[in-house]
Amino acid sequence: MNQAQAALYIDPPSHHFLGDRLFDAEQAKYGGDQLMAPYVHLRAALARQGIPVHTADLMPETPDGPAKVYVSMGRLGSYRRLAQRADVTLSAFFAMECPIVDPAMYRAMARAQPFFKRLYSWSDGASLARFTGRRLALRPFCWPQSFDCVHDALWRRDGRKFLVMINSNKLPQLYWQELYTERLRAVAHFSRTGEVDLYGREWEQPAHRLGRTWIPYTLRKWERQLRGSWQQFRPDPLLEAARSAYRGKAESKSETLSRYTFALCFENMVLKGWITEKLFDCFFTGTVPIYWGAPDIEKHVPRDSFIDMRHFRDYAELGCFLRSLTAREIGRYRESARAFVSSPHFHPFSKEAFADIFRQIVCEDIQCARR
């Protein structure tokens, strides 16, 4: 088989990354440092095998040239049309977004499954059945991290402040097992004593509701403005507390984290396997994460590398615990995290593991197409 006769086309998680912007390391700076690095890496890895990689909008309209392998990173607007083309293999669909943020995508996955050869998720079919409508056959993958080692200069930074949280002012579509509210409660508690600094986007405005919806953009904009007007008369205590702790947008997430000893590190929701970049961003900078999210987190990450919020009755108890830690005890958390990042156990979260998935599916599907 000559793999040079195959091409991979990736439908990115958002239209903002079309036109091959998915492979531009400078894109999505608002989301974190080098957030696109895993896609840059997989494109380079496949190029070394003679397999060109582009975003799906650059796929030729006519069925000529190399065989085309199509992978969607959460978009379901094109797969039925592409399924009609003999030169295109609908290789894989990756459920990238959180179920409570994009429930429409999960409802559509059951309809899409017969068209795709593989469905990937961070969680499993049983845990997602309430969102997909039935238990689907899902392959596991881990959210790929942009870095493979700690940022040494930032990791060794001294003179750190106490506590930070970096999150934008957002709301989910659904509220089942959500942690958006818990972030606000945590910030509200620690803001009373001035012990927390909040960074992110849009805290000066009403919260932005995430996810796709049938409601037109204009109506959603009016609804947000209406909430803003209403809050002027009936301020939300949690939002007011967050604004009192707000310090700006955080131009560099890594640099900002490195100025603090602890970070509130809550996922968007409690869901098996749902482990994003938040925990690892702290590991890379030597900041001790206070984690709440995946109930199976200890199967993936050493328990002594983070502080588990589930072990505390409330934020008052958490605060007492954090203040009681000695420098040596804090150092143990940091060293455990650094050892994990440099160990083989971190590999499932690496850029290389992410690229390996794409290498394998391209190889398998082109082989099948040529039999």
CSV table of C-alpha atoms in Angstrom, one decimal:
chain,number,residue,atom,x,y,z
A,1,MET,CA,0.0,0.0,0.0
A,2,ASN,CA,1.3,3.4,-0.9
A,3,GLN,CA,-0.1,5.7,1.8
A,4,ALA,CA,0.9,8.8,-0.3
A,5,GLN,CA,-2.2,8.1,-2.2
A,6,ALA,CA,-4.4,8.9,0.8
A,7,ALA,CA,-5.4,12.3,2.3
A,8,LEU,CA,-7.0,13.0,5.7
A,9,TYR,CA,-9.6,15.7,6.0
A,10,ILE,CA,-10.6,16.9,9.5
A,11,ASP,CA,-13.8,18.8,10.3
A,12,PRO,CA,-12.7,21.0,13.2
A,13,PRO,CA,-14.7,21.5,16.4
A,14,SER,CA,-15.7,25.0,15.3
A,15,HIS,CA,-16.0,26.9,12.0
A,16,HIS,CA,-13.3,29.3,13.3
A,17,PHE,CA,-10.7,26.7,12.5
A,18,LEU,CA,-11.6,26.0,8.9
A,19,GLY,CA,-9.3,27.0,6.1
A,20,ASP,CA,-6.5,24.9,7.8
A,21,ARG,CA,-6.5,27.3,10.7
A,22,LEU,CA,-6.8,24.1,12.9
A,23,PHE,CA,-3.1,23.6,12.3
A,24,ASP,CA,-2.0,27.1,13.2
A,25,ALA,CA,-0.5,27.1,16.7
A,26,GLU,CA,-1.3,30.8,17.1
A,27,GLN,CA,-5.1,30.2,16.9
A,28,ALA,CA,-7.4,30.1,20.0
A,29,LYS,CA,-5.1,32.0,22.3
A,30,TYR,CA,-8.1,32.8,24.4
A,31,GLY,CA,-8.5,29.1,25.3
A,32,GLY,CA,-5.0,28.4,26.5
A,33,ASP,CA,-1.3,28.3,25.5
A,34,GLN,CA,-0.7,26.5,22.2
A,35,LEU,CA,-4.1,24.9,22.3
A,36,MET,CA,-3.8,23.8,18.7
A,37,ALA,CA,-0.4,22.1,19.3
A,38,PRO,CA,-1.9,18.5,19.1
A,39,TYR,CA,-3.3,19.2,15.7
A,40,VAL,CA,-0.1,20.8,14.5
A,41,HIS,CA,1.7,17.7,15.7
A,42,LEU,CA,-0.6,15.1,14.1
A,43,ARG,CA,-0.4,16.9,10.8
A,44,ALA,CA,3.4,16.8,10.9
A,45,ALA,CA,3.4,13.2,12.0
A,46,LEU,CA,1.2,12.1,9.1
A,47,ALA,CA,3.1,14.3,6.6
A,48,ARG,CA,6.2,12.3,7.4
A,49,GLN,CA,4.3,9.3,6.1
A,50,GLY,CA,3.3,11.1,3.0
A,51,ILE,CA,-0.3,11.7,4.1
A,52,PRO,CA,-1.5,15.3,3.5
A,53,VAL,CA,-3.9,16.6,6.2
A,54,HIS,CA,-6.3,19.5,5.7
A,55,THR,CA,-9.5,20.8,7.2
A,56,ALA,CA,-12.7,19.3,5.6
A,57,ASP,CA,-13.7,22.5,3.8
A,58,LEU,CA,-10.6,22.1,1.6
A,59,MET,CA,-11.7,18.7,0.3
A,60,PRO,CA,-11.9,18.7,-3.5
A,61,GLU,CA,-15.5,18.7,-4.8
A,62,THR,CA,-14.7,16.2,-7.6
A,63,PRO,CA,-13.8,12.6,-6.8
A,64,ASP,CA,-10.2,12.7,-8.1
A,65,GLY,CA,-6.8,12.5,-6.6
A,66,PRO,CA,-6.0,10.5,-3.4
A,67,ALA,CA,-8.6,8.5,-1.4
A,68,LYS,CA,-10.1,10.8,1.2
A,69,VAL,CA,-10.4,9.9,4.8
A,70,TYR,CA,-12.9,12.1,6.7
A,71,VAL,CA,-12.8,12.7,10.5
A,72,SER,CA,-15.2,15.0,12.3
A,73,MET,CA,-14.2,16.6,15.6
A,74,GLY,CA,-17.8,17.2,16.7
A,75,ARG,CA,-19.5,18.7,13.6
A,76,LEU,CA,-22.4,16.8,12.0
A,77,GLY,CA,-23.5,19.0,9.2
A,78,SER,CA,-21.7,17.3,6.3
A,79,TYR,CA,-21.6,13.6,6.9
A,80,ARG,CA,-24.7,12.6,5.0
A,81,ARG,CA,-23.6,14.5,1.9
A,82,LEU,CA,-20.1,13.0,2.1
A,83,ALA,CA,-21.5,9.5,2.6
A,84,GLN,CA,-22.8,9.7,-1.0
A,85,ARG,CA,-19.2,10.0,-2.4
A,86,ALA,CA,-17.4,6.8,-3.3
A,87,ASP,CA,-14.0,8.4,-2.8
A,88,VAL,CA,-14.7,9.4,0.8
A,89,THR,CA,-14.5,7.2,3.9
A,90,LEU,CA,-16.3,8.4,6.9
A,91,SER,CA,-13.7,7.2,9.2
A,92,ALA,CA,-14.4,8.6,12.7
A,93,PHE,CA,-16.4,11.0,14.8
A,94,PHE,CA,-14.9,12.5,18.0
A,95,ALA,CA,-17.3,13.8,20.6
A,96,MET,CA,-15.2,16.7,21.8
A,97,GLU,CA,-17.6,18.9,23.7
A,98,CYS,CA,-19.2,18.4,27.1
A,99,PRO,CA,-22.8,16.9,27.0
A,100,ILE,CA,-24.3,19.6,29.0
A,101,VAL,CA,-22.8,22.2,26.7
A,102,ASP,CA,-23.8,20.6,23.4
A,103,PRO,CA,-26.7,18.2,24.1
A,104,ALA,CA,-27.8,18.5,20.5
A,105,MET,CA,-24.6,16.9,19.3
A,106,TYR,CA,-25.1,13.9,21.6
A,107,ARG,CA,-28.7,13.5,20.5
A,108,ALA,CA,-27.6,13.4,16.9
A,109,MET,CA,-24.8,10.8,17.5
A,110,ALA,CA,-27.2,7.9,17.4
A,111,ARG,CA,-28.3,8.9,14.0
A,112,ALA,CA,-24.7,9.4,12.8
A,113,GLN,CA,-23.3,6.1,14.1
A,114,PRO,CA,-24.4,4.0,11.1
A,115,PHE,CA,-22.5,6.4,8.8
A,116,PHE,CA,-19.2,6.5,10.7
A,117,LYS,CA,-16.9,3.5,11.1
A,118,ARG,CA,-15.9,4.7,14.6
A,119,LEU,CA,-17.2,6.9,17.3
A,120,TYR,CA,-14.8,8.2,20.0
A,121,SER,CA,-15.5,9.7,23.4
A,122,TRP,CA,-13.8,10.6,26.6
A,123,SER,CA,-16.5,8.7,28.4
A,124,ASP,CA,-18.3,5.5,27.7
A,125,GLY,CA,-21.6,4.5,26.2
A,126,ALA,CA,-23.3,3.7,29.5
A,127,SER,CA,-22.4,7.1,31.1
A,128,LEU,CA,-23.6,9.0,28.0
A,129,ALA,CA,-26.8,7.1,27.3
A,130,ARG,CA,-29.0,9.7,29.0
A,131,PHE,CA,-27.7,12.2,26.4
A,132,THR,CA,-27.5,9.9,23.3
A,133,GLY,CA,-30.8,8.2,23.9
A,134,ARG,CA,-29.3,4.8,23.9
A,135,ARG,CA,-26.1,3.1,24.6
A,136,LEU,CA,-23.7,3.6,21.7
A,137,ALA,CA,-20.5,1.7,20.9
A,138,LEU,CA,-17.8,4.2,21.7
A,139,ARG,CA,-14.0,4.0,21.5
A,140,PRO,CA,-12.0,5.8,24.2
A,141,PHE,CA,-9.6,8.7,23.7
A,142,CYS,CA,-8.0,11.2,26.0
A,143,TRP,CA,-7.9,15.0,25.6
A,144,PRO,CA,-4.5,15.6,24.0
A,145,GLN,CA,-2.3,18.0,25.9
A,146,SER,CA,-0.2,20.7,24.2
A,147,PHE,CA,2.9,20.1,26.3
A,148,ASP,CA,4.9,17.0,27.2
A,149,CYS,CA,6.9,18.3,30.2
A,150,VAL,CA,6.7,21.0,32.8
A,151,HIS,CA,7.5,24.6,32.0
A,152,ASP,CA,10.7,24.5,34.1
A,153,ALA,CA,11.2,28.3,34.6
A,154,LEU,CA,7.5,28.7,35.6
A,155,TRP,CA,7.4,25.5,37.7
A,156,ARG,CA,10.3,26.8,39.8
A,157,ARG,CA,8.8,30.2,40.4
A,158,ASP,CA,8.8,31.3,44.1
A,159,GLY,CA,6.8,34.0,45.9
A,160,ARG,CA,3.4,32.7,44.8
A,161,LYS,CA,0.1,34.1,45.9
A,162,PHE,CA,-2.5,31.8,47.5
A,163,LEU,CA,-5.4,30.9,45.1
A,164,VAL,CA,-6.5,31.4,41.5
A,165,MET,CA,-9.3,30.4,39.2
A,166,ILE,CA,-9.2,30.8,35.4
A,167,ASN,CA,-12.6,30.4,33.7
A,168,SER,CA,-14.8,32.4,31.5
A,169,ASN,CA,-18.3,33.6,32.5
A,170,LYS,CA,-20.4,30.9,30.8
A,171,LEU,CA,-23.5,28.9,31.3
A,172,PRO,CA,-24.3,25.4,30.0
A,173,GLN,CA,-27.4,24.3,28.0
A,174,LEU,CA,-28.3,21.7,30.7
A,175,TYR,CA,-27.7,21.7,34.5
A,176,TRP,CA,-27.4,18.0,35.3
A,177,GLN,CA,-24.2,17.4,37.2
A,178,GLU,CA,-22.9,20.8,36.2
A,179,LEU,CA,-20.0,22.5,38.0
A,180,TYR,CA,-20.4,26.0,36.6
A,181,THR,CA,-22.3,27.0,39.7
A,182,GLU,CA,-19.8,25.4,42.0
A,183,ARG,CA,-17.0,27.5,40.5
A,184,LEU,CA,-19.0,30.6,41.4
A,185,ARG,CA,-19.7,29.3,45.0
A,186,ALA,CA,-16.0,28.6,45.5
A,187,VAL,CA,-15.0,32.0,44.3
A,188,ALA,CA,-17.7,33.7,46.4
A,189,HIS,CA,-16.4,32.0,49.5
A,190,PHE,CA,-12.7,32.9,49.1
A,191,SER,CA,-13.5,36.4,47.8
A,192,ARG,CA,-14.9,37.3,51.3
A,193,THR,CA,-11.3,37.2,52.6
A,194,GLY,CA,-9.6,38.4,49.4
A,195,GLU,CA,-7.9,35.0,49.0
A,196,VAL,CA,-8.8,34.3,45.4
A,197,ASP,CA,-8.0,36.0,42.1
A,198,LEU,CA,-10.3,35.3,39.1
A,199,TYR,CA,-9.2,35.5,35.5
A,200,GLY,CA,-11.1,34.8,32.3
A,201,ARG,CA,-13.4,36.4,29.8
A,202,GLU,CA,-16.7,38.3,29.9
A,203,TRP,CA,-17.0,38.7,33.6
A,204,GLU,CA,-18.0,42.3,33.1
A,205,GLN,CA,-21.0,41.1,31.1
A,206,PRO,CA,-24.0,38.7,31.7
A,207,ALA,CA,-22.9,35.0,31.3
A,208,HIS,CA,-22.7,33.6,27.8
A,209,ARG,CA,-24.7,30.5,27.3
A,210,LEU,CA,-22.8,27.8,25.4
A,211,GLY,CA,-23.8,25.2,22.8
A,212,ARG,CA,-25.9,25.1,19.7
A,213,THR,CA,-29.6,26.0,19.8
A,214,TRP,CA,-32.6,26.6,17.5
A,215,ILE,CA,-33.0,30.1,19.0
A,216,PRO,CA,-31.8,32.7,16.5
A,217,TYR,CA,-28.7,34.7,17.3
A,218,THR,CA,-30.6,38.0,17.6
A,219,LEU,CA,-33.0,36.5,20.2
A,220,ARG,CA,-30.2,35.1,22.2
A,221,LYS,CA,-28.4,38.4,22.1
A,222,TRP,CA,-31.6,40.2,23.4
A,223,GLU,CA,-32.0,37.5,26.1
A,224,ARG,CA,-28.5,38.2,27.3
A,225,GLN,CA,-29.1,41.9,27.3
A,226,LEU,CA,-32.3,41.4,29.2
A,227,ARG,CA,-30.5,39.4,31.8
A,228,GLY,CA,-27.9,42.1,32.1
A,229,SER,CA,-30.6,44.7,32.7
A,230,TRP,CA,-32.4,42.6,35.2
A,231,GLN,CA,-29.2,42.0,37.2
A,232,GLN,CA,-28.9,45.8,37.6
A,233,PHE,CA,-32.1,45.7,39.6
A,234,ARG,CA,-31.6,42.2,41.2
A,235,PRO,CA,-27.8,41.6,41.3
A,236,ASP,CA,-26.8,37.9,41.4
A,237,PRO,CA,-24.7,37.6,44.6
A,238,LEU,CA,-22.5,34.9,43.1
A,239,LEU,CA,-21.8,37.0,40.0
A,240,GLU,CA,-21.1,40.1,42.1
A,241,ALA,CA,-18.7,38.1,44.3
A,242,ALA,CA,-16.9,36.9,41.1
A,243,ARG,CA,-16.6,40.4,39.8
A,244,SER,CA,-15.0,41.5,43.0
A,245,ALA,CA,-12.3,38.9,42.6
A,246,TYR,CA,-11.9,39.5,38.8
A,247,ARG,CA,-8.4,40.5,37.7
A,248,GLY,CA,-8.6,40.4,33.9
A,249,LYS,CA,-8.3,38.0,30.9
A,250,ALA,CA,-5.0,36.2,31.6
A,251,GLU,CA,-3.0,36.8,28.4
A,252,SER,CA,-1.0,33.7,29.2
A,253,LYS,CA,-2.7,30.9,31.1
A,254,SER,CA,0.6,29.2,32.1
A,255,GLU,CA,2.3,32.4,33.3
A,256,THR,CA,-0.8,33.4,35.3
A,257,LEU,CA,-1.1,30.0,37.0
A,258,SER,CA,2.6,30.0,37.9
A,259,ARG,CA,2.0,33.0,40.1
A,260,TYR,CA,-0.2,31.0,42.5
A,261,THR,CA,0.2,28.1,44.9
A,262,PHE,CA,-3.3,26.6,44.4
A,263,ALA,CA,-5.9,26.7,41.6
A,264,LEU,CA,-9.6,25.9,41.7
A,265,CYS,CA,-9.7,23.4,38.9
A,266,PHE,CA,-13.4,22.3,38.3
A,267,GLU,CA,-14.4,20.6,35.1
A,268,ASN,CA,-17.7,21.7,33.4
A,269,MET,CA,-19.5,18.7,34.8
A,270,VAL,CA,-19.1,15.5,36.8
A,271,LEU,CA,-18.9,12.7,34.3
A,272,LYS,CA,-16.8,9.5,34.1
A,273,GLY,CA,-13.7,10.0,32.0
A,274,TRP,CA,-14.3,13.8,31.4
A,275,ILE,CA,-10.8,15.0,32.0
A,276,THR,CA,-9.8,18.2,30.1
A,277,GLU,CA,-6.6,20.3,30.0
A,278,LYS,CA,-7.5,22.1,33.3
A,279,LEU,CA,-5.7,19.7,35.6
A,280,PHE,CA,-2.6,19.4,33.4
A,281,ASP,CA,-2.3,23.1,32.9
A,282,CYS,CA,-1.6,23.3,36.7
A,283,PHE,CA,0.8,20.4,36.6
A,284,PHE,CA,2.9,22.1,33.9
A,285,THR,CA,3.4,25.2,36.0
A,286,GLY,CA,3.8,23.7,39.5
A,287,THR,CA,0.5,24.9,40.7
A,288,VAL,CA,-1.4,22.5,42.9
A,289,PRO,CA,-4.9,21.9,41.5
A,290,ILE,CA,-8.0,21.6,43.6
A,291,TYR,CA,-9.9,19.2,41.3
A,292,TRP,CA,-13.6,18.3,40.9
A,293,GLY,CA,-14.9,16.5,37.9
A,294,ALA,CA,-14.3,13.0,36.6
A,295,PRO,CA,-15.3,10.5,39.4
A,296,ASP,CA,-12.7,8.1,38.1
A,297,ILE,CA,-9.9,10.6,38.1
A,298,GLU,CA,-7.6,8.5,40.2
A,299,LYS,CA,-7.6,5.8,37.5
A,300,HIS,CA,-5.8,8.3,35.3
A,301,VAL,CA,-3.8,10.6,37.5
A,302,PRO,CA,-2.0,9.9,40.8
A,303,ARG,CA,-4.2,10.9,43.8
A,304,ASP,CA,-1.2,12.6,45.5
A,305,SER,CA,-0.7,15.0,42.6
A,306,PHE,CA,-3.9,17.0,43.3
A,307,ILE,CA,-6.3,18.0,46.1
A,308,ASP,CA,-9.7,16.3,45.7
A,309,MET,CA,-12.6,18.6,46.4
A,310,ARG,CA,-14.8,15.6,47.1
A,311,HIS,CA,-12.9,15.1,50.4
A,312,PHE,CA,-14.2,18.3,51.9
A,313,ARG,CA,-17.7,19.1,53.4
A,314,ASP,CA,-17.6,22.7,52.1
A,315,TYR,CA,-15.2,25.5,51.1
A,316,ALA,CA,-14.6,26.6,54.6
A,317,GLU,CA,-13.1,23.2,55.4
A,318,LEU,CA,-11.1,23.3,52.1
A,319,GLY,CA,-9.7,26.7,53.1
A,320,CYS,CA,-8.6,25.5,56.5
A,321,PHE,CA,-6.9,22.5,54.9
A,322,LEU,CA,-5.1,24.7,52.3
A,323,ARG,CA,-3.8,27.1,54.9
A,324,SER,CA,-2.6,24.2,57.1
A,325,LEU,CA,-0.3,22.8,54.4
A,326,THR,CA,3.4,23.2,55.0
A,327,ALA,CA,5.9,24.0,52.2
A,328,ARG,CA,7.1,20.5,52.3
A,329,GLU,CA,3.6,19.1,51.9
A,330,ILE,CA,2.8,21.4,49.0
A,331,GLY,CA,6.1,20.3,47.4
A,332,ARG,CA,5.0,16.7,47.5
A,333,TYR,CA,2.0,17.5,45.4
A,334,ARG,CA,4.1,19.4,42.9
A,335,GLU,CA,6.8,16.7,42.7
A,336,SER,CA,4.1,14.0,42.2
A,337,ALA,CA,2.6,15.9,39.3
A,338,ARG,CA,6.0,16.5,37.7
A,339,ALA,CA,6.9,12.8,38.0
A,340,PHE,CA,3.5,11.8,36.4
A,341,VAL,CA,4.0,14.1,33.4
A,342,SER,CA,7.4,12.6,32.7
A,343,SER,CA,6.2,9.0,33.1
A,344,PRO,CA,4.7,6.5,30.6
A,345,HIS,CA,1.3,7.0,32.5
A,346,PHE,CA,1.0,10.4,30.9
A,347,HIS,CA,1.3,9.0,27.4
A,348,PRO,CA,-2.5,8.6,26.7
A,349,PHE,CA,-2.8,12.4,27.1
A,350,SER,CA,0.1,13.2,24.9
A,351,LYS,CA,0.1,14.7,21.4
A,352,GLU,CA,1.8,11.5,20.2
A,353,ALA,CA,-1.0,9.3,21.4
A,354,PHE,CA,-3.5,11.5,19.7
A,355,ALA,CA,-1.5,11.3,16.4
A,356,ASP,CA,-1.3,7.5,16.8
A,357,ILE,CA,-5.1,7.3,16.6
A,358,PHE,CA,-5.2,9.1,13.3
A,359,ARG,CA,-2.3,7.1,11.9
A,360,GLN,CA,-4.1,3.8,12.7
A,361,ILE,CA,-7.5,4.8,11.3
A,362,VAL,CA,-6.0,6.1,8.1
A,363,CYS,CA,-3.9,3.0,7.6
A,364,GLU,CA,-6.9,0.7,8.4
A,365,ASP,CA,-9.4,2.5,6.2
A,366,ILE,CA,-7.1,2.9,3.2
A,367,GLN,CA,-6.2,-0.8,3.4
A,368,CYS,CA,-9.9,-1.7,3.5
A,369,ALA,CA,-10.7,0.6,0.5
A,370,ARG,CA,-8.0,-1.2,-1.6
A,371,ARG,CA,-9.2,-4.8,-1.0
